[in-house]
PDB file of C-alpha atoms in Angstrom:
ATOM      1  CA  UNK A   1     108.707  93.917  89.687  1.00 93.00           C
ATOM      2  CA  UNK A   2     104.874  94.055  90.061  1.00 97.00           C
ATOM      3  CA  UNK A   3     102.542  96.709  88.477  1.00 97.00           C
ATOM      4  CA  UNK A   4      99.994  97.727  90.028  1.00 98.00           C
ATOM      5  CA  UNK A   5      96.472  99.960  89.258  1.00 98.00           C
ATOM      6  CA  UNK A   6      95.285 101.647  92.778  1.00 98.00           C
ATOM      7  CA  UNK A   7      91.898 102.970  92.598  1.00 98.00           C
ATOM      8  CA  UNK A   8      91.201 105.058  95.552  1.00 98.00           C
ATOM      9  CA  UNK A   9      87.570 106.168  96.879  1.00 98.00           C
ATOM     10  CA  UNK A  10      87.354 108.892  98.994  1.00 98.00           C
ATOM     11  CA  UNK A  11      85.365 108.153 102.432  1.00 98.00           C
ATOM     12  CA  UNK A  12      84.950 112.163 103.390  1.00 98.00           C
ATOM     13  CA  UNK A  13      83.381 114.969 101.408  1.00 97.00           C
ATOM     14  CA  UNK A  14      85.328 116.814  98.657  1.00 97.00           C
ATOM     15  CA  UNK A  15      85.872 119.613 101.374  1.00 97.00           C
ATOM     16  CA  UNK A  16      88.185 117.773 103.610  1.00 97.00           C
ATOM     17  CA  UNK A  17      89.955 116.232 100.843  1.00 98.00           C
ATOM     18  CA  UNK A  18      91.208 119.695  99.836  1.00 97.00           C
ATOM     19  CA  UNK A  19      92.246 120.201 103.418  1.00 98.00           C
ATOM     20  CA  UNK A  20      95.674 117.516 102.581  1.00 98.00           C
ATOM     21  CA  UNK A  21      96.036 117.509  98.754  1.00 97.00           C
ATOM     22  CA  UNK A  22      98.999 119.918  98.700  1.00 97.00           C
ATOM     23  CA  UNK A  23     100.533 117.032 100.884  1.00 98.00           C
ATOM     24  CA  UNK A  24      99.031 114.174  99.099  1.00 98.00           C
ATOM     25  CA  UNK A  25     100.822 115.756  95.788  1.00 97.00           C
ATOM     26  CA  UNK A  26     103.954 116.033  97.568  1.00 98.00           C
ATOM     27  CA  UNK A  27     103.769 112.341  98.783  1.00 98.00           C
ATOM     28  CA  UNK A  28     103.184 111.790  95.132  1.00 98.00           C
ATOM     29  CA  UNK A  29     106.146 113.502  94.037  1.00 98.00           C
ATOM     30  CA  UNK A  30     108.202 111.045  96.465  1.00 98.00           C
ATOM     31  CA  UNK A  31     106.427 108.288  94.243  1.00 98.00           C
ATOM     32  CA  UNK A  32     107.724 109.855  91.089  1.00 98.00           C
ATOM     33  CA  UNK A  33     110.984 110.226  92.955  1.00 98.00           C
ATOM     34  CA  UNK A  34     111.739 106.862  93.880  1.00 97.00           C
ATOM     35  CA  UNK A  35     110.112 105.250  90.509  1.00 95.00           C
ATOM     36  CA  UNK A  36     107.267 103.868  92.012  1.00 97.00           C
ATOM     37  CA  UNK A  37     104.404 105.656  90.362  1.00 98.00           C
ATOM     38  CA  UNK A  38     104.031 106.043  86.949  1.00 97.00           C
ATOM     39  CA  UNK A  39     100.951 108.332  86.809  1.00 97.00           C
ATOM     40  CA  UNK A  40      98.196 109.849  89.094  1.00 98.00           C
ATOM     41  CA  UNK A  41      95.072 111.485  89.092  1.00 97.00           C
ATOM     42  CA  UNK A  42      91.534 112.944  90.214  1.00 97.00           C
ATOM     43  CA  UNK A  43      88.918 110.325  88.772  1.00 97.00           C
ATOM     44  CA  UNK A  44      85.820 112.037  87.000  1.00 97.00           C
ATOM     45  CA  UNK A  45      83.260 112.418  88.740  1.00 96.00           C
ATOM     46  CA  UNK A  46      86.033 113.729  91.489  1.00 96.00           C
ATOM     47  CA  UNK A  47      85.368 110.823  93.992  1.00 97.00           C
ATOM     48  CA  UNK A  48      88.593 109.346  93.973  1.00 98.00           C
ATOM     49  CA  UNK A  49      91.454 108.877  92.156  1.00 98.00           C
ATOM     50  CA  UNK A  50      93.820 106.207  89.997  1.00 98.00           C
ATOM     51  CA  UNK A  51      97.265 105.549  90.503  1.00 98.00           C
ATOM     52  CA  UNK A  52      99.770 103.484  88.205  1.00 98.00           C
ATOM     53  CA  UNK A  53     102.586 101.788  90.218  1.00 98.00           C
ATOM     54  CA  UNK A  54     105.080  99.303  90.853  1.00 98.00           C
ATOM     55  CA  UNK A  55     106.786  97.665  93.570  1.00 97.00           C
ATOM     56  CA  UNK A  56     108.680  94.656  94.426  1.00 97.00           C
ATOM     57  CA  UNK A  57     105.331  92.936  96.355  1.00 98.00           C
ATOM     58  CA  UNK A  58     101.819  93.890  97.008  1.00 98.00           C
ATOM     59  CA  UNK A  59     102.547  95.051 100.460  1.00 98.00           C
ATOM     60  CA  UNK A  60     105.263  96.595  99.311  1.00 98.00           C
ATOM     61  CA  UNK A  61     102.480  98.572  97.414  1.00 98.00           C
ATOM     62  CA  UNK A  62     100.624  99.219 100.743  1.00 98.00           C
ATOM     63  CA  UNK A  63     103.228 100.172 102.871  1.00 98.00           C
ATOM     64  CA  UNK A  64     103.778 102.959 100.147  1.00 98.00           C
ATOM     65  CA  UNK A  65     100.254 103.941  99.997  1.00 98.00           C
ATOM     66  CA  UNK A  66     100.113 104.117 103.788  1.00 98.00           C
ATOM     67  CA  UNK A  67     102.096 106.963 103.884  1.00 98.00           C
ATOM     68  CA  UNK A  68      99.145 108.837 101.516  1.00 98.00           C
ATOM     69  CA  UNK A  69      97.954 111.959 103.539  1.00 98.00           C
ATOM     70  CA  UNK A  70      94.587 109.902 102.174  1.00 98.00           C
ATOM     71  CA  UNK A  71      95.272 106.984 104.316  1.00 98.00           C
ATOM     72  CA  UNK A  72      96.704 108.487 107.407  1.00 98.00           C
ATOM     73  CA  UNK A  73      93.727 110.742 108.236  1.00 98.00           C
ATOM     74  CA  UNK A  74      91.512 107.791 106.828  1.00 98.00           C
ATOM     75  CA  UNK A  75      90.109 109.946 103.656  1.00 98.00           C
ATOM     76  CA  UNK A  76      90.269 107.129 101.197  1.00 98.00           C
ATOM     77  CA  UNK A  77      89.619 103.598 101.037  1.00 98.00           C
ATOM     78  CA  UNK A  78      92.527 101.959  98.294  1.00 98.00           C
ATOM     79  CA  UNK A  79      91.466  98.713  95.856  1.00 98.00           C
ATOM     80  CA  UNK A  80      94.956  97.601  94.535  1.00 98.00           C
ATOM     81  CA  UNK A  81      94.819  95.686  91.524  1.00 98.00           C
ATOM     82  CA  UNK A  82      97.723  93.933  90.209  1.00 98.00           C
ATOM     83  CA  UNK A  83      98.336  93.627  86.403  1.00 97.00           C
ATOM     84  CA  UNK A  84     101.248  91.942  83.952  1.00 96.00           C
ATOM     85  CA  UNK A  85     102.124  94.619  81.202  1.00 95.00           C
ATOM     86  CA  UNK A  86     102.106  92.242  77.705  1.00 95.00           C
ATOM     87  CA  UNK A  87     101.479  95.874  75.120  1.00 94.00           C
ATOM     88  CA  UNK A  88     102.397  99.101  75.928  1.00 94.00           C
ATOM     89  CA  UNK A  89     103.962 102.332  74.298  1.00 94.00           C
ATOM     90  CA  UNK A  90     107.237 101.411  73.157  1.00 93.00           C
ATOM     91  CA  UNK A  91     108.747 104.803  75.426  1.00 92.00           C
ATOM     92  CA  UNK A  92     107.496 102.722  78.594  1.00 91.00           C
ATOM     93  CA  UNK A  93     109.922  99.594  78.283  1.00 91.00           C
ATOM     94  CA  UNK A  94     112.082 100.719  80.406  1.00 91.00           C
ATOM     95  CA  UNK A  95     109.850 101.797  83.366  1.00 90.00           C
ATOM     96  CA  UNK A  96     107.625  98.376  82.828  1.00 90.00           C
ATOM     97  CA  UNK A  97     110.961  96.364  82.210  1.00 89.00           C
ATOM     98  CA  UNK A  98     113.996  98.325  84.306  1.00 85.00           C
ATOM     99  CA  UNK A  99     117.509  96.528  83.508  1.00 74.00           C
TER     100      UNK A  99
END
């Protein structure tokens, strides 16, 4: 499994962004769902946001995020970044290391 940071940068004004967030959060919540996202948010200043996620490949990653609301009405740009969890909170184990 591959971990991933996704920065995204929004490409539209804050206005239009509203206009799909209830279905960006619910695309999210499919994330959560199938265990691919570990956390999510707004970046501050609100001109983009962060995921945390993991998949089996980096395109595995993209196809993911191409389902975003974001990305199919071309909102956001994404920068994936992949990293190798060596620390972390002993309560994540399991979600950095599944069995």
């Amino acid at each position: 499994m591959k971990h991933f940071i996704i920065r995204l940068e929004y490409k539209v004004p804050i206005e239009k962004i509203d206009t799909v967030l209830v279905t960006h959060r619910e695309f999210l919540d499919s994330g959560y769902q199938k265990k691919i996202l570990l956390a999510s948010g707004p970046q501050n200043p609100r001109d983009g946001g962060i995921l945390i996620g993991r998949a089996e490949s980096l395109e595995a990653m993209r196809e993911f995020c191409k389902e975003d609301p974001f990305a199919k009405n071309d909102f956001a740009n994404y920068h994936f970044t992949e990293f190798i969890p060596v620390k972390y909170q002993k309560e994540f184990e399991s979600w950095f290391f599944p069995e």
